[in-house]
Amino acid sequence: MKNSALSHTVFRLLLILITTLVLWYTYVVGANEGWNFFTVAINVVTSFTWLGQFTLDFASYLLLASLWILWRNQYSASSVFIALSAQILGIAFFAPYLLYLSVVEKGNVQRILVGNRTAM
């Protein structure tokens, strides 16, 4: 197996592992504490604690990921749906989206990152 093929395989396996772990963890937390995530998240952010800082920092990463999705897909109608899904569902959506891109773009990292854009 070529080095780049091995790298792509490891990347894809990591995405599958992350998705599986986060979905399982989300299920356990939801079953134990209920599914009112947004209320909890808002209360945590407004608590001005380290947990609130971490939550706000993470929400900022989600926003940047969503903006990248919009930009990569040239602000198409479908990219709005994809970006909103990533913003709300986090890595549970974003990791499978990256996995999908890695397959569709046949492991071409430039195409995964910038889509159909050409070099300037």
CSV table of C-alpha atoms in Angstrom, one decimal:
chain,number,residue,atom,x,y,z
A,1,MET,CA,0.0,0.0,0.0
A,2,LYS,CA,1.4,3.4,-1.0
A,3,ASN,CA,2.1,5.9,1.8
A,4,SER,CA,-0.6,8.3,0.7
A,5,ALA,CA,-3.1,5.4,0.4
A,6,LEU,CA,-2.2,4.3,3.9
A,7,SER,CA,-2.7,7.9,5.1
A,8,HIS,CA,-6.1,8.2,3.5
A,9,THR,CA,-7.1,4.8,5.0
A,10,VAL,CA,-6.0,5.9,8.5
A,11,PHE,CA,-7.8,9.2,8.1
A,12,ARG,CA,-11.0,7.5,7.1
A,13,LEU,CA,-10.8,5.0,9.9
A,14,LEU,CA,-10.2,7.9,12.3
A,15,LEU,CA,-13.3,9.7,11.0
A,16,ILE,CA,-15.4,6.5,11.5
A,17,LEU,CA,-14.0,6.0,15.0
A,18,ILE,CA,-14.7,9.6,16.0
A,19,THR,CA,-18.3,9.4,14.6
A,20,THR,CA,-19.0,6.1,16.3
A,21,LEU,CA,-17.6,7.3,19.7
A,22,VAL,CA,-19.4,10.6,19.6
A,23,LEU,CA,-22.8,9.1,18.6
A,24,TRP,CA,-22.5,6.4,21.3
A,25,TYR,CA,-21.5,9.1,23.9
A,26,THR,CA,-24.3,11.3,22.8
A,27,TYR,CA,-26.8,8.5,23.2
A,28,VAL,CA,-25.6,7.7,26.7
A,29,VAL,CA,-25.7,11.3,27.8
A,30,GLY,CA,-29.1,11.9,26.3
A,31,ALA,CA,-30.5,8.7,27.9
A,32,ASN,CA,-29.1,9.7,31.3
A,33,GLU,CA,-29.7,13.5,31.3
A,34,GLY,CA,-32.3,14.1,28.7
A,35,TRP,CA,-32.2,15.7,25.2
A,36,ASN,CA,-32.3,19.4,26.2
A,37,PHE,CA,-28.8,20.1,24.9
A,38,PHE,CA,-29.4,23.7,23.9
A,39,THR,CA,-30.7,24.8,27.3
A,40,VAL,CA,-27.7,23.1,29.0
A,41,ALA,CA,-25.2,24.7,26.5
A,42,ILE,CA,-26.6,28.2,26.9
A,43,ASN,CA,-26.5,27.8,30.7
A,44,VAL,CA,-22.9,26.6,30.6
A,45,VAL,CA,-21.8,29.4,28.4
A,46,THR,CA,-23.5,32.1,30.5
A,47,SER,CA,-21.9,30.6,33.7
A,48,PHE,CA,-18.6,32.3,32.9
A,49,THR,CA,-16.6,29.2,34.1
A,50,TRP,CA,-13.9,27.3,32.3
A,51,LEU,CA,-16.5,24.8,31.1
A,52,GLY,CA,-18.4,27.8,29.6
A,53,GLN,CA,-15.2,29.1,28.0
A,54,PHE,CA,-14.6,25.7,26.5
A,55,THR,CA,-18.1,25.4,25.2
A,56,LEU,CA,-17.9,28.9,23.6
A,57,ASP,CA,-14.6,28.1,22.1
A,58,PHE,CA,-16.0,24.8,20.7
A,59,ALA,CA,-19.1,26.7,19.3
A,60,SER,CA,-16.6,29.0,17.5
A,61,TYR,CA,-15.0,26.0,15.9
A,62,LEU,CA,-18.4,24.8,14.7
A,63,LEU,CA,-19.1,28.2,13.2
A,64,LEU,CA,-15.8,28.3,11.3
A,65,ALA,CA,-16.4,24.7,10.0
A,66,SER,CA,-19.8,25.8,8.8
A,67,LEU,CA,-18.4,28.9,7.1
A,68,TRP,CA,-15.7,26.7,5.4
A,69,ILE,CA,-18.5,24.3,4.2
A,70,LEU,CA,-20.4,27.3,2.7
A,71,TRP,CA,-17.2,28.7,1.0
A,72,ARG,CA,-16.0,25.3,-0.2
A,73,ASN,CA,-19.4,24.6,-1.9
A,74,GLN,CA,-19.6,28.2,-3.3
A,75,TYR,CA,-22.6,29.2,-1.1
A,76,SER,CA,-24.9,26.8,-3.0
A,77,ALA,CA,-28.4,26.0,-1.6
A,78,SER,CA,-27.2,22.6,-0.5
A,79,SER,CA,-24.2,24.0,1.3
A,80,VAL,CA,-26.6,26.0,3.6
A,81,PHE,CA,-28.2,22.7,4.7
A,82,ILE,CA,-24.9,21.0,5.1
A,83,ALA,CA,-23.4,23.9,7.1
A,84,LEU,CA,-26.4,24.2,9.4
A,85,SER,CA,-26.3,20.5,10.0
A,86,ALA,CA,-22.6,20.7,10.9
A,87,GLN,CA,-23.3,23.7,13.1
A,88,ILE,CA,-26.0,21.9,15.1
A,89,LEU,CA,-24.8,18.3,15.1
A,90,GLY,CA,-21.1,19.0,15.3
A,91,ILE,CA,-18.5,16.3,14.6
A,92,ALA,CA,-21.3,13.6,14.5
A,93,PHE,CA,-22.2,15.2,11.1
A,94,PHE,CA,-18.9,16.9,10.1
A,95,ALA,CA,-16.8,13.7,10.3
A,96,PRO,CA,-19.1,11.7,8.0
A,97,TYR,CA,-19.2,14.7,5.7
A,98,LEU,CA,-15.3,14.7,5.5
A,99,LEU,CA,-15.4,10.9,5.0
A,100,TYR,CA,-17.9,11.4,2.1
A,101,LEU,CA,-15.6,14.1,0.6
A,102,SER,CA,-12.5,11.9,0.9
A,103,VAL,CA,-14.3,9.2,-1.0
A,104,VAL,CA,-15.9,11.4,-3.7
A,105,GLU,CA,-12.6,13.3,-4.2
A,106,LYS,CA,-10.7,10.0,-4.3
A,107,GLY,CA,-8.4,11.2,-1.5
A,108,ASN,CA,-7.3,14.4,-3.3
A,109,VAL,CA,-6.6,16.7,-0.3
A,110,GLN,CA,-6.7,19.8,-2.4
A,111,ARG,CA,-10.1,19.0,-3.8
A,112,ILE,CA,-11.3,18.0,-0.3
A,113,LEU,CA,-10.3,21.4,1.0
A,114,VAL,CA,-11.2,23.8,-1.8
A,115,GLY,CA,-13.7,21.8,-3.9
A,116,ASN,CA,-14.1,22.9,-7.5
A,117,ARG,CA,-12.1,26.1,-7.1
A,118,THR,CA,-9.0,26.6,-9.2
A,119,ALA,CA,-5.7,28.1,-8.1
A,120,MET,CA,-5.5,31.8,-8.4
